[in-house]
C-alpha cells in the first residue's frame, strides 16, 4: 500500500469555476476525512465518512461544497462556483476505526483561485 | 476561538539547544496526537498519548499528556536542523469522531 493519494497536487482555477479533488485512502481504512489548511494555520475539519456514509459536516462546508465516497473506497470533494477565499490546501486523511491510532494524511491538493 | 492553543507559534533556535512546545485547552481529550508537517506535504503522525500523565519518548523527542488530559507538551533535546518543520497537536474530544488541530508551532533549527 502506498498510503493516501490525492490528485491533483496543485490546481489553479478562475473564480466561478467548479473543481473536483480525489482522495484514495489506505485500502483497509474505513474512515476518511477532509480537512482544509490555510497558510500559517492548522488543518480545519470539513467532513468525514465511515465507509460510504458521510457522518459529519462542518459549518465551514457551505452549500458550494459536496463530498462523496461511493462504495466506501475513494472520495471526491467538489467545490462549485469557486471563490478566492477557497484558496487553501485540501488534505485528505484516513484511519482504521477510532482516533487513537492517528490519521494517515495525503500530500494534499493546493488550490489557488484567481 | 481555537480549541487547542499552541505556544509558541514561532521558534527559531540554534542547533544543539533544547526546546519545549506547549498545547493547551480547556477541553478534555480522549487522546492527543502530535504531527510534524513539512512544506507542501501532509502532516505525519509522531505519537499518540491516551492516559493522563503519560510520557512517551521518541529518540530525542519527549511527549507528555497532562494529568487532566487537557494539555500536552513536546520537548526536543539537542535540536538538529532536520527537526525543522511545523509541529501540530491534535485532540480527540470525548464523544467526537474527529480530531481538532492546534494552529501549529513553526520550528526552525539553525546550523
mmCIF file with all atom_site columns, C-alpha atoms in Angstrom:
data_model
loop_
_atom_site.group_PDB
_atom_site.id
_atom_site.type_symbol
_atom_site.label_atom_id
_atom_site.label_alt_id
_atom_site.label_comp_id
_atom_site.label_asym_id
_atom_site.label_entity_id
_atom_site.label_seq_id
_atom_site.pdbx_PDB_ins_code
_atom_site.Cartn_x
_atom_site.Cartn_y
_atom_site.Cartn_z
_atom_site.occupancy
_atom_site.B_iso_or_equiv
_atom_site.pdbx_formal_charge
_atom_site.auth_seq_id
_atom_site.auth_comp_id
_atom_site.auth_asym_id
_atom_site.auth_atom_id
_atom_site.pdbx_PDB_model_num
ATOM 1   C CA . UNK A 1 1   ? 0.000   0.000  0.000   1.00 0.00 ? 1   UNK A CA 1
ATOM 2   C CA . UNK A 1 2   ? 1.392   3.388  -0.967  1.00 0.00 ? 2   UNK A CA 1
ATOM 3   C CA . UNK A 1 3   ? -0.505  5.386  1.638   1.00 0.00 ? 3   UNK A CA 1
ATOM 4   C CA . UNK A 1 4   ? -3.112  8.068  0.991   1.00 0.00 ? 4   UNK A CA 1
ATOM 5   C CA . UNK A 1 5   ? -3.051  9.514  -2.517  1.00 0.00 ? 5   UNK A CA 1
ATOM 6   C CA . UNK A 1 6   ? -4.518  12.837 -3.559  1.00 0.00 ? 6   UNK A CA 1
ATOM 7   C CA . UNK A 1 7   ? -4.992  14.144 -7.047  1.00 0.00 ? 7   UNK A CA 1
ATOM 8   C CA . UNK A 1 8   ? -4.209  16.688 -8.354  1.00 0.00 ? 8   UNK A CA 1
ATOM 9   C CA . UNK A 1 9   ? -1.363  18.051 -6.219  1.00 0.00 ? 9   UNK A CA 1
ATOM 10  C CA . UNK A 1 10  ? -1.945  21.565 -7.492  1.00 0.00 ? 10  UNK A CA 1
ATOM 11  C CA . UNK A 1 11  ? -4.952  23.248 -9.097  1.00 0.00 ? 11  UNK A CA 1
ATOM 12  C CA . UNK A 1 12  ? -5.224  26.804 -10.353 1.00 0.00 ? 12  UNK A CA 1
ATOM 13  C CA . UNK A 1 13  ? -8.721  27.859 -11.367 1.00 0.00 ? 13  UNK A CA 1
ATOM 14  C CA . UNK A 1 14  ? -10.579 31.009 -12.210 1.00 0.00 ? 14  UNK A CA 1
ATOM 15  C CA . UNK A 1 15  ? -13.158 32.358 -9.816  1.00 0.00 ? 15  UNK A CA 1
ATOM 16  C CA . UNK A 1 16  ? -16.559 30.894 -10.546 1.00 0.00 ? 16  UNK A CA 1
ATOM 17  C CA . UNK A 1 17  ? -15.297 27.609 -11.974 1.00 0.00 ? 17  UNK A CA 1
ATOM 18  C CA . UNK A 1 18  ? -16.016 24.212 -10.430 1.00 0.00 ? 18  UNK A CA 1
ATOM 19  C CA . UNK A 1 19  ? -13.205 21.959 -9.228  1.00 0.00 ? 19  UNK A CA 1
ATOM 20  C CA . UNK A 1 20  ? -13.098 18.351 -8.061  1.00 0.00 ? 20  UNK A CA 1
ATOM 21  C CA . UNK A 1 21  ? -10.416 16.667 -5.996  1.00 0.00 ? 21  UNK A CA 1
ATOM 22  C CA . UNK A 1 22  ? -9.892  12.956 -5.492  1.00 0.00 ? 22  UNK A CA 1
ATOM 23  C CA . UNK A 1 23  ? -8.577  11.027 -2.499  1.00 0.00 ? 23  UNK A CA 1
ATOM 24  C CA . UNK A 1 24  ? -7.623  7.342  -2.432  1.00 0.00 ? 24  UNK A CA 1
ATOM 25  C CA . UNK A 1 25  ? -7.265  6.207  1.192   1.00 0.00 ? 25  UNK A CA 1
ATOM 26  C CA . UNK A 1 26  ? -5.341  3.263  2.578   1.00 0.00 ? 26  UNK A CA 1
ATOM 27  C CA . UNK A 1 27  ? -7.420  0.328  1.394   1.00 0.00 ? 27  UNK A CA 1
ATOM 28  C CA . UNK A 1 28  ? -8.204  -1.228 4.774   1.00 0.00 ? 28  UNK A CA 1
ATOM 29  C CA . UNK A 1 29  ? -9.098  2.097  6.426   1.00 0.00 ? 29  UNK A CA 1
ATOM 30  C CA . UNK A 1 30  ? -12.828 2.556  6.909   1.00 0.00 ? 30  UNK A CA 1
ATOM 31  C CA . UNK A 1 31  ? -12.737 6.241  7.863   1.00 0.00 ? 31  UNK A CA 1
ATOM 32  C CA . UNK A 1 32  ? -11.900 9.097  5.525   1.00 0.00 ? 32  UNK A CA 1
ATOM 33  C CA . UNK A 1 33  ? -11.583 12.766 6.458   1.00 0.00 ? 33  UNK A CA 1
ATOM 34  C CA . UNK A 1 34  ? -11.297 16.014 4.551   1.00 0.00 ? 34  UNK A CA 1
ATOM 35  C CA . UNK A 1 35  ? -9.531  18.993 6.114   1.00 0.00 ? 35  UNK A CA 1
ATOM 36  C CA . UNK A 1 36  ? -8.657  22.445 4.815   1.00 0.00 ? 36  UNK A CA 1
ATOM 37  C CA . UNK A 1 37  ? -5.469  24.250 5.770   1.00 0.00 ? 37  UNK A CA 1
ATOM 38  C CA . UNK A 1 38  ? -4.655  27.871 5.066   1.00 0.00 ? 38  UNK A CA 1
ATOM 39  C CA . UNK A 1 39  ? -1.203  29.391 5.347   1.00 0.00 ? 39  UNK A CA 1
ATOM 40  C CA . UNK A 1 40  ? 0.071   29.564 8.899   1.00 0.00 ? 40  UNK A CA 1
ATOM 41  C CA . UNK A 1 41  ? -2.857  27.637 10.360  1.00 0.00 ? 41  UNK A CA 1
ATOM 42  C CA . UNK A 1 42  ? -3.558  24.108 11.445  1.00 0.00 ? 42  UNK A CA 1
ATOM 43  C CA . UNK A 1 43  ? -5.921  21.884 9.462   1.00 0.00 ? 43  UNK A CA 1
ATOM 44  C CA . UNK A 1 44  ? -9.647  22.628 9.877   1.00 0.00 ? 44  UNK A CA 1
ATOM 45  C CA . UNK A 1 45  ? -12.151 19.784 9.758   1.00 0.00 ? 45  UNK A CA 1
ATOM 46  C CA . UNK A 1 46  ? -14.546 19.737 6.801   1.00 0.00 ? 46  UNK A CA 1
ATOM 47  C CA . UNK A 1 47  ? -16.236 16.349 6.754   1.00 0.00 ? 47  UNK A CA 1
ATOM 48  C CA . UNK A 1 48  ? -15.747 12.645 7.383   1.00 0.00 ? 48  UNK A CA 1
ATOM 49  C CA . UNK A 1 49  ? -17.007 9.311  6.137   1.00 0.00 ? 49  UNK A CA 1
ATOM 50  C CA . UNK A 1 50  ? -17.271 5.941  7.753   1.00 0.00 ? 50  UNK A CA 1
ATOM 51  C CA . UNK A 1 51  ? -17.331 3.526  4.837   1.00 0.00 ? 51  UNK A CA 1
ATOM 52  C CA . UNK A 1 52  ? -19.699 5.175  2.351   1.00 0.00 ? 52  UNK A CA 1
ATOM 53  C CA . UNK A 1 53  ? -21.731 7.136  4.892   1.00 0.00 ? 53  UNK A CA 1
ATOM 54  C CA . UNK A 1 54  ? -20.998 10.828 5.397   1.00 0.00 ? 54  UNK A CA 1
ATOM 55  C CA . UNK A 1 55  ? -21.408 11.149 9.160   1.00 0.00 ? 55  UNK A CA 1
ATOM 56  C CA . UNK A 1 56  ? -20.436 14.725 9.927   1.00 0.00 ? 56  UNK A CA 1
ATOM 57  C CA . UNK A 1 57  ? -20.062 18.003 8.072   1.00 0.00 ? 57  UNK A CA 1
ATOM 58  C CA . UNK A 1 58  ? -18.509 21.183 9.410   1.00 0.00 ? 58  UNK A CA 1
ATOM 59  C CA . UNK A 1 59  ? -20.264 24.531 9.239   1.00 0.00 ? 59  UNK A CA 1
ATOM 60  C CA . UNK A 1 60  ? -17.267 25.530 7.114   1.00 0.00 ? 60  UNK A CA 1
ATOM 61  C CA . UNK A 1 61  ? -18.686 23.318 4.385   1.00 0.00 ? 61  UNK A CA 1
ATOM 62  C CA . UNK A 1 62  ? -21.035 25.688 2.581   1.00 0.00 ? 62  UNK A CA 1
ATOM 63  C CA . UNK A 1 63  ? -23.619 24.613 0.011   1.00 0.00 ? 63  UNK A CA 1
ATOM 64  C CA . UNK A 1 64  ? -20.979 25.033 -2.676  1.00 0.00 ? 64  UNK A CA 1
ATOM 65  C CA . UNK A 1 65  ? -19.011 22.106 -1.249  1.00 0.00 ? 65  UNK A CA 1
ATOM 66  C CA . UNK A 1 66  ? -20.001 18.486 -1.669  1.00 0.00 ? 66  UNK A CA 1
ATOM 67  C CA . UNK A 1 67  ? -18.161 15.294 -0.851  1.00 0.00 ? 67  UNK A CA 1
ATOM 68  C CA . UNK A 1 68  ? -18.865 11.716 -1.778  1.00 0.00 ? 68  UNK A CA 1
ATOM 69  C CA . UNK A 1 69  ? -17.377 8.335  -1.052  1.00 0.00 ? 69  UNK A CA 1
ATOM 70  C CA . UNK A 1 70  ? -19.130 5.854  -3.322  1.00 0.00 ? 70  UNK A CA 1
ATOM 71  C CA . UNK A 1 71  ? -18.690 2.216  -2.317  1.00 0.00 ? 71  UNK A CA 1
ATOM 72  C CA . UNK A 1 72  ? -16.623 3.263  0.678   1.00 0.00 ? 72  UNK A CA 1
ATOM 73  C CA . UNK A 1 73  ? -13.387 3.455  -1.290  1.00 0.00 ? 73  UNK A CA 1
ATOM 74  C CA . UNK A 1 74  ? -12.068 6.659  -2.884  1.00 0.00 ? 74  UNK A CA 1
ATOM 75  C CA . UNK A 1 75  ? -13.639 10.036 -2.138  1.00 0.00 ? 75  UNK A CA 1
ATOM 76  C CA . UNK A 1 76  ? -14.193 13.204 -4.125  1.00 0.00 ? 76  UNK A CA 1
ATOM 77  C CA . UNK A 1 77  ? -14.558 16.766 -2.894  1.00 0.00 ? 77  UNK A CA 1
ATOM 78  C CA . UNK A 1 78  ? -16.218 19.191 -5.284  1.00 0.00 ? 78  UNK A CA 1
ATOM 79  C CA . UNK A 1 79  ? -16.291 22.959 -4.929  1.00 0.00 ? 79  UNK A CA 1
ATOM 80  C CA . UNK A 1 80  ? -18.781 24.763 -7.129  1.00 0.00 ? 80  UNK A CA 1
ATOM 81  C CA . UNK A 1 81  ? -18.510 28.430 -8.149  1.00 0.00 ? 81  UNK A CA 1
ATOM 82  C CA . UNK A 1 82  ? -15.106 28.811 -6.539  1.00 0.00 ? 82  UNK A CA 1
ATOM 83  C CA . UNK A 1 83  ? -14.242 32.000 -4.677  1.00 0.00 ? 83  UNK A CA 1
ATOM 84  C CA . UNK A 1 84  ? -10.848 33.464 -3.828  1.00 0.00 ? 84  UNK A CA 1
ATOM 85  C CA . UNK A 1 85  ? -11.434 32.554 -0.196  1.00 0.00 ? 85  UNK A CA 1
ATOM 86  C CA . UNK A 1 86  ? -11.464 28.890 -1.187  1.00 0.00 ? 86  UNK A CA 1
ATOM 87  C CA . UNK A 1 87  ? -7.729  29.062 -1.900  1.00 0.00 ? 87  UNK A CA 1
ATOM 88  C CA . UNK A 1 88  ? -6.111  26.629 0.531   1.00 0.00 ? 88  UNK A CA 1
ATOM 89  C CA . UNK A 1 89  ? -4.509  23.218 0.890   1.00 0.00 ? 89  UNK A CA 1
ATOM 90  C CA . UNK A 1 90  ? -7.160  20.490 0.940   1.00 0.00 ? 90  UNK A CA 1
ATOM 91  C CA . UNK A 1 91  ? -5.978  17.493 2.924   1.00 0.00 ? 91  UNK A CA 1
ATOM 92  C CA . UNK A 1 92  ? -7.433  14.022 2.949   1.00 0.00 ? 92  UNK A CA 1
ATOM 93  C CA . UNK A 1 93  ? -6.720  11.545 5.730   1.00 0.00 ? 93  UNK A CA 1
ATOM 94  C CA . UNK A 1 94  ? -7.798  8.016  6.531   1.00 0.00 ? 94  UNK A CA 1
ATOM 95  C CA . UNK A 1 95  ? -7.865  5.896  9.661   1.00 0.00 ? 95  UNK A CA 1
ATOM 96  C CA . UNK A 1 96  ? -8.932  2.493  10.849  1.00 0.00 ? 96  UNK A CA 1
ATOM 97  C CA . UNK A 1 97  ? -11.630 2.651  13.492  1.00 0.00 ? 97  UNK A CA 1
ATOM 98  C CA . UNK A 1 98  ? -11.362 5.249  16.227  1.00 0.00 ? 98  UNK A CA 1
ATOM 99  C CA . UNK A 1 99  ? -8.992  8.200  16.571  1.00 0.00 ? 99  UNK A CA 1
ATOM 100 C CA . UNK A 1 100 ? -6.431  6.515  18.817  1.00 0.00 ? 100 UNK A CA 1
ATOM 101 C CA . UNK A 1 101 ? -4.339  5.152  16.006  1.00 0.00 ? 101 UNK A CA 1
ATOM 102 C CA . UNK A 1 102 ? -3.901  8.519  14.357  1.00 0.00 ? 102 UNK A CA 1
ATOM 103 C CA . UNK A 1 103 ? -4.557  9.647  10.852  1.00 0.00 ? 103 UNK A CA 1
ATOM 104 C CA . UNK A 1 104 ? -2.547  8.988  7.723   1.00 0.00 ? 104 UNK A CA 1
ATOM 105 C CA . UNK A 1 105 ? -2.630  12.108 5.586   1.00 0.00 ? 105 UNK A CA 1
ATOM 106 C CA . UNK A 1 106 ? -2.158  12.508 1.880   1.00 0.00 ? 106 UNK A CA 1
ATOM 107 C CA . UNK A 1 107 ? 0.122   15.175 0.461   1.00 0.00 ? 107 UNK A CA 1
ATOM 108 C CA . UNK A 1 108 ? -2.819  17.458 -0.171  1.00 0.00 ? 108 UNK A CA 1
ATOM 109 C CA . UNK A 1 109 ? -4.203  19.417 -3.106  1.00 0.00 ? 109 UNK A CA 1
ATOM 110 C CA . UNK A 1 110 ? -3.132  23.060 -3.237  1.00 0.00 ? 110 UNK A CA 1
ATOM 111 C CA . UNK A 1 111 ? -5.988  25.116 -4.707  1.00 0.00 ? 111 UNK A CA 1
ATOM 112 C CA . UNK A 1 112 ? -5.402  28.626 -5.984  1.00 0.00 ? 112 UNK A CA 1
ATOM 113 C CA . UNK A 1 113 ? -8.426  30.624 -7.144  1.00 0.00 ? 113 UNK A CA 1
ATOM 114 C CA . UNK A 1 114 ? -7.500  33.600 -9.313  1.00 0.00 ? 114 UNK A CA 1
ATOM 115 C CA . UNK B 2 1   ? -11.699 30.735 19.219  1.00 0.00 ? 1   UNK B CA 1
ATOM 116 C CA . UNK B 2 2   ? -9.133  27.964 18.891  1.00 0.00 ? 2   UNK B CA 1
ATOM 117 C CA . UNK B 2 3   ? -9.987  24.824 20.829  1.00 0.00 ? 3   UNK B CA 1
ATOM 118 C CA . UNK B 2 4   ? -6.310  23.917 21.063  1.00 0.00 ? 4   UNK B CA 1
ATOM 119 C CA . UNK B 2 5   ? -3.799  26.706 21.643  1.00 0.00 ? 5   UNK B CA 1
ATOM 120 C CA . UNK B 2 6   ? -0.180  26.046 20.787  1.00 0.00 ? 6   UNK B CA 1
ATOM 121 C CA . UNK B 2 7   ? 2.730   28.116 22.036  1.00 0.00 ? 7   UNK B CA 1
ATOM 122 C CA . UNK B 2 8   ? 4.960   29.476 20.854  1.00 0.00 ? 8   UNK B CA 1
ATOM 123 C CA . UNK B 2 9   ? 3.659   29.942 17.318  1.00 0.00 ? 9   UNK B CA 1
ATOM 124 C CA . UNK B 2 10  ? 7.189   30.512 16.001  1.00 0.00 ? 10  UNK B CA 1
ATOM 125 C CA . UNK B 2 11  ? 10.503  29.339 17.429  1.00 0.00 ? 11  UNK B CA 1
ATOM 126 C CA . UNK B 2 12  ? 13.960  29.745 15.940  1.00 0.00 ? 12  UNK B CA 1
ATOM 127 C CA . UNK B 2 13  ? 16.920  28.313 17.848  1.00 0.00 ? 13  UNK B CA 1
ATOM 128 C CA . UNK B 2 14  ? 20.463  27.115 17.276  1.00 0.00 ? 14  UNK B CA 1
ATOM 129 C CA . UNK B 2 15  ? 21.429  23.520 16.672  1.00 0.00 ? 15  UNK B CA 1
ATOM 130 C CA . UNK B 2 16  ? 22.101  21.695 19.923  1.00 0.00 ? 16  UNK B CA 1
ATOM 131 C CA . UNK B 2 17  ? 19.675  23.681 22.068  1.00 0.00 ? 17  UNK B CA 1
ATOM 132 C CA . UNK B 2 18  ? 16.674  22.207 23.855  1.00 0.00 ? 18  UNK B CA 1
ATOM 133 C CA . UNK B 2 19  ? 13.094  23.403 23.390  1.00 0.00 ? 19  UNK B CA 1
ATOM 134 C CA . UNK B 2 20  ? 9.560   22.784 24.584  1.00 0.00 ? 20  UNK B CA 1
ATOM 135 C CA . UNK B 2 21  ? 6.326   23.350 22.688  1.00 0.00 ? 21  UNK B CA 1
ATOM 136 C CA . UNK B 2 22  ? 3.002   23.519 24.511  1.00 0.00 ? 22  UNK B CA 1
ATOM 137 C CA . UNK B 2 23  ? -0.538  22.584 23.554  1.00 0.00 ? 23  UNK B CA 1
ATOM 138 C CA . UNK B 2 24  ? -3.318  23.788 25.873  1.00 0.00 ? 24  UNK B CA 1
ATOM 139 C CA . UNK B 2 25  ? -7.090  23.574 26.014  1.00 0.00 ? 25  UNK B CA 1
ATOM 140 C CA . UNK B 2 26  ? -9.993  23.910 28.396  1.00 0.00 ? 26  UNK B CA 1
ATOM 141 C CA . UNK B 2 27  ? -11.488 20.725 26.947  1.00 0.00 ? 27  UNK B CA 1
ATOM 142 C CA . UNK B 2 28  ? -10.771 17.150 27.979  1.00 0.00 ? 28  UNK B CA 1
ATOM 143 C CA . UNK B 2 29  ? -9.460  14.888 25.242  1.00 0.00 ? 29  UNK B CA 1
ATOM 144 C CA . UNK B 2 30  ? -9.754  11.127 24.999  1.00 0.00 ? 30  UNK B CA 1
ATOM 145 C CA . UNK B 2 31  ? -6.459  11.128 23.104  1.00 0.00 ? 31  UNK B CA 1
ATOM 146 C CA . UNK B 2 32  ? -3.964  13.660 21.857  1.00 0.00 ? 32  UNK B CA 1
ATOM 147 C CA . UNK B 2 33  ? -1.582  13.375 18.962  1.00 0.00 ? 33  UNK B CA 1
ATOM 148 C CA . UNK B 2 34  ? 1.417   15.244 17.669  1.00 0.00 ? 34  UNK B CA 1
ATOM 149 C CA . UNK B 2 35  ? 2.159   15.596 13.971  1.00 0.00 ? 35  UNK B CA 1
ATOM 150 C CA . UNK B 2 36  ? 5.013   17.121 12.015  1.00 0.00 ? 36  UNK B CA 1
ATOM 151 C CA . UNK B 2 37  ? 4.405   18.776 8.670   1.00 0.00 ? 37  UNK B CA 1
ATOM 152 C CA . UNK B 2 38  ? 6.898   19.857 6.045   1.00 0.00 ? 38  UNK B CA 1
ATOM 153 C CA . UNK B 2 39  ? 6.125   22.476 3.361   1.00 0.00 ? 39  UNK B CA 1
ATOM 154 C CA . UNK B 2 40  ? 3.869   21.157 0.609   1.00 0.00 ? 40  UNK B CA 1
ATOM 155 C CA . UNK B 2 41  ? 3.181   17.871 2.384   1.00 0.00 ? 41  UNK B CA 1
ATOM 156 C CA . UNK B 2 42  ? 0.538   16.468 4.702   1.00 0.00 ? 42  UNK B CA 1
ATOM 157 C CA . UNK B 2 43  ? 1.101   16.088 8.449   1.00 0.00 ? 43  UNK B CA 1
ATOM 158 C CA . UNK B 2 44  ? 2.884   12.935 9.612   1.00 0.00 ? 44  UNK B CA 1
ATOM 159 C CA . UNK B 2 45  ? 1.924   11.327 12.905  1.00 0.00 ? 45  UNK B CA 1
ATOM 160 C CA . UNK B 2 46  ? 4.665   11.326 15.562  1.00 0.00 ? 46  UNK B CA 1
ATOM 161 C CA . UNK B 2 47  ? 2.877   9.975  18.635  1.00 0.00 ? 47  UNK B CA 1
ATOM 162 C CA . UNK B 2 48  ? -0.478  9.347  20.297  1.00 0.00 ? 48  UNK B CA 1
ATOM 163 C CA . UNK B 2 49  ? -0.966  9.784  24.053  1.00 0.00 ? 49  UNK B CA 1
ATOM 164 C CA . UNK B 2 50  ? -4.061  8.443  25.743  1.00 0.00 ? 50  UNK B CA 1
ATOM 165 C CA . UNK B 2 51  ? -3.605  8.258  29.513  1.00 0.00 ? 51  UNK B CA 1
ATOM 166 C CA . UNK B 2 52  ? -3.418  11.325 31.765  1.00 0.00 ? 52  UNK B CA 1
ATOM 167 C CA . UNK B 2 53  ? 0.186   11.842 32.899  1.00 0.00 ? 53  UNK B CA 1
ATOM 168 C CA . UNK B 2 54  ? 1.527   9.615  30.149  1.00 0.00 ? 54  UNK B CA 1
ATOM 169 C CA . UNK B 2 55  ? 5.059   10.259 28.897  1.00 0.00 ? 55  UNK B CA 1
ATOM 170 C CA . UNK B 2 56  ? 6.361   8.869  25.606  1.00 0.00 ? 56  UNK B CA 1
ATOM 171 C CA . UNK B 2 57  ? 9.852   9.175  24.205  1.00 0.00 ? 57  UNK B CA 1
ATOM 172 C CA . UNK B 2 58  ? 10.793  9.019  20.547  1.00 0.00 ? 58  UNK B CA 1
ATOM 173 C CA . UNK B 2 59  ? 14.597  9.327  20.326  1.00 0.00 ? 59  UNK B CA 1
ATOM 174 C CA . UNK B 2 60  ? 15.274  12.992 21.240  1.00 0.00 ? 60  UNK B CA 1
ATOM 175 C CA . UNK B 2 61  ? 11.554  13.870 21.447  1.00 0.00 ? 61  UNK B CA 1
ATOM 176 C CA . UNK B 2 62  ? 9.606   13.559 24.704  1.00 0.00 ? 62  UNK B CA 1
ATOM 177 C CA . UNK B 2 63  ? 5.826   13.907 24.726  1.00 0.00 ? 63  UNK B CA 1
ATOM 178 C CA . UNK B 2 64  ? 3.728   14.387 27.839  1.00 0.00 ? 64  UNK B CA 1
ATOM 179 C CA . UNK B 2 65  ? -0.046  14.323 28.318  1.00 0.00 ? 65  UNK B CA 1
ATOM 180 C CA . UNK B 2 66  ? -1.355  16.390 31.214  1.00 0.00 ? 66  UNK B CA 1
ATOM 181 C CA . UNK B 2 67  ? -2.893  14.655 34.216  1.00 0.00 ? 67  UNK B CA 1
ATOM 182 C CA . UNK B 2 68  ? -6.307  16.137 33.410  1.00 0.00 ? 68  UNK B CA 1
ATOM 183 C CA . UNK B 2 69  ? -5.949  15.286 29.697  1.00 0.00 ? 69  UNK B CA 1
ATOM 184 C CA . UNK B 2 70  ? -6.384  18.944 28.709  1.00 0.00 ? 70  UNK B CA 1
ATOM 185 C CA . UNK B 2 71  ? -2.840  19.780 27.700  1.00 0.00 ? 71  UNK B CA 1
ATOM 186 C CA . UNK B 2 72  ? 0.351   18.323 26.289  1.00 0.00 ? 72  UNK B CA 1
ATOM 187 C CA . UNK B 2 73  ? 3.959   19.233 25.697  1.00 0.00 ? 73  UNK B CA 1
ATOM 188 C CA . UNK B 2 74  ? 6.662   18.259 23.247  1.00 0.00 ? 74  UNK B CA 1
ATOM 189 C CA . UNK B 2 75  ? 10.279  18.566 24.377  1.00 0.00 ? 75  UNK B CA 1
ATOM 190 C CA . UNK B 2 76  ? 13.165  18.224 21.929  1.00 0.00 ? 76  UNK B CA 1
ATOM 191 C CA . UNK B 2 77  ? 16.661  17.646 23.254  1.00 0.00 ? 77  UNK B CA 1
ATOM 192 C CA . UNK B 2 78  ? 19.730  18.738 21.295  1.00 0.00 ? 78  UNK B CA 1
ATOM 193 C CA . UNK B 2 79  ? 17.739  20.031 18.339  1.00 0.00 ? 79  UNK B CA 1
ATOM 194 C CA . UNK B 2 80  ? 19.047  19.339 14.841  1.00 0.00 ? 80  UNK B CA 1
ATOM 195 C CA . UNK B 2 81  ? 18.339  21.125 11.524  1.00 0.00 ? 81  UNK B CA 1
ATOM 196 C CA . UNK B 2 82  ? 16.341  18.056 10.462  1.00 0.00 ? 82  UNK B CA 1
ATOM 197 C CA . UNK B 2 83  ? 13.836  18.852 13.231  1.00 0.00 ? 83  UNK B CA 1
ATOM 198 C CA . UNK B 2 84  ? 12.753  21.971 11.335  1.00 0.00 ? 84  UNK B CA 1
ATOM 199 C CA . UNK B 2 85  ? 9.054   21.915 10.472  1.00 0.00 ? 85  UNK B CA 1
ATOM 200 C CA . UNK B 2 86  ? 5.518   22.719 11.577  1.00 0.00 ? 86  UNK B CA 1
ATOM 201 C CA . UNK B 2 87  ? 4.537   20.813 14.718  1.00 0.00 ? 87  UNK B CA 1
ATOM 202 C CA . UNK B 2 88  ? 0.806   20.288 15.205  1.00 0.00 ? 88  UNK B CA 1
ATOM 203 C CA . UNK B 2 89  ? -1.066  18.931 18.175  1.00 0.00 ? 89  UNK B CA 1
ATOM 204 C CA . UNK B 2 90  ? -4.467  17.374 17.587  1.00 0.00 ? 90  UNK B CA 1
ATOM 205 C CA . UNK B 2 91  ? -7.044  16.199 20.094  1.00 0.00 ? 91  UNK B CA 1
ATOM 206 C CA . UNK B 2 92  ? -9.998  13.865 20.002  1.00 0.00 ? 92  UNK B CA 1
ATOM 207 C CA . UNK B 2 93  ? -12.740 15.475 22.104  1.00 0.00 ? 93  UNK B CA 1
ATOM 208 C CA . UNK B 2 94  ? -14.610 12.881 24.118  1.00 0.00 ? 94  UNK B CA 1
ATOM 209 C CA . UNK B 2 95  ? -17.602 11.633 22.170  1.00 0.00 ? 95  UNK B CA 1
ATOM 210 C CA . UNK B 2 96  ? -16.484 13.248 18.926  1.00 0.00 ? 96  UNK B CA 1
ATOM 211 C CA . UNK B 2 97  ? -15.345 11.277 15.929  1.00 0.00 ? 97  UNK B CA 1
ATOM 212 C CA . UNK B 2 98  ? -12.808 13.733 14.535  1.00 0.00 ? 98  UNK B CA 1
ATOM 213 C CA . UNK B 2 99  ? -9.553  15.383 15.505  1.00 0.00 ? 99  UNK B CA 1
ATOM 214 C CA . UNK B 2 100 ? -9.280  19.109 16.113  1.00 0.00 ? 100 UNK B CA 1
ATOM 215 C CA . UNK B 2 101 ? -5.905  20.684 15.430  1.00 0.00 ? 101 UNK B CA 1
ATOM 216 C CA . UNK B 2 102 ? -3.964  23.488 17.020  1.00 0.00 ? 102 UNK B CA 1
ATOM 217 C CA . UNK B 2 103 ? -2.631  26.279 14.828  1.00 0.00 ? 103 UNK B CA 1
ATOM 218 C CA . UNK B 2 104 ? 0.852   24.807 14.900  1.00 0.00 ? 104 UNK B CA 1
ATOM 219 C CA . UNK B 2 105 ? 4.336   25.777 16.030  1.00 0.00 ? 105 UNK B CA 1
ATOM 220 C CA . UNK B 2 106 ? 6.747   26.599 13.251  1.00 0.00 ? 106 UNK B CA 1
ATOM 221 C CA . UNK B 2 107 ? 10.175  25.453 14.397  1.00 0.00 ? 107 UNK B CA 1
ATOM 222 C CA . UNK B 2 108 ? 13.425  26.460 12.714  1.00 0.00 ? 108 UNK B CA 1
ATOM 223 C CA . UNK B 2 109 ? 16.729  24.971 13.813  1.00 0.00 ? 109 UNK B CA 1
ATOM 224 C CA . UNK B 2 110 ? 19.709  26.954 12.570  1.00 0.00 ? 110 UNK B CA 1
ATOM 225 C CA . UNK B 2 111 ? 23.016  25.125 11.921  1.00 0.00 ? 111 UNK B CA 1
#
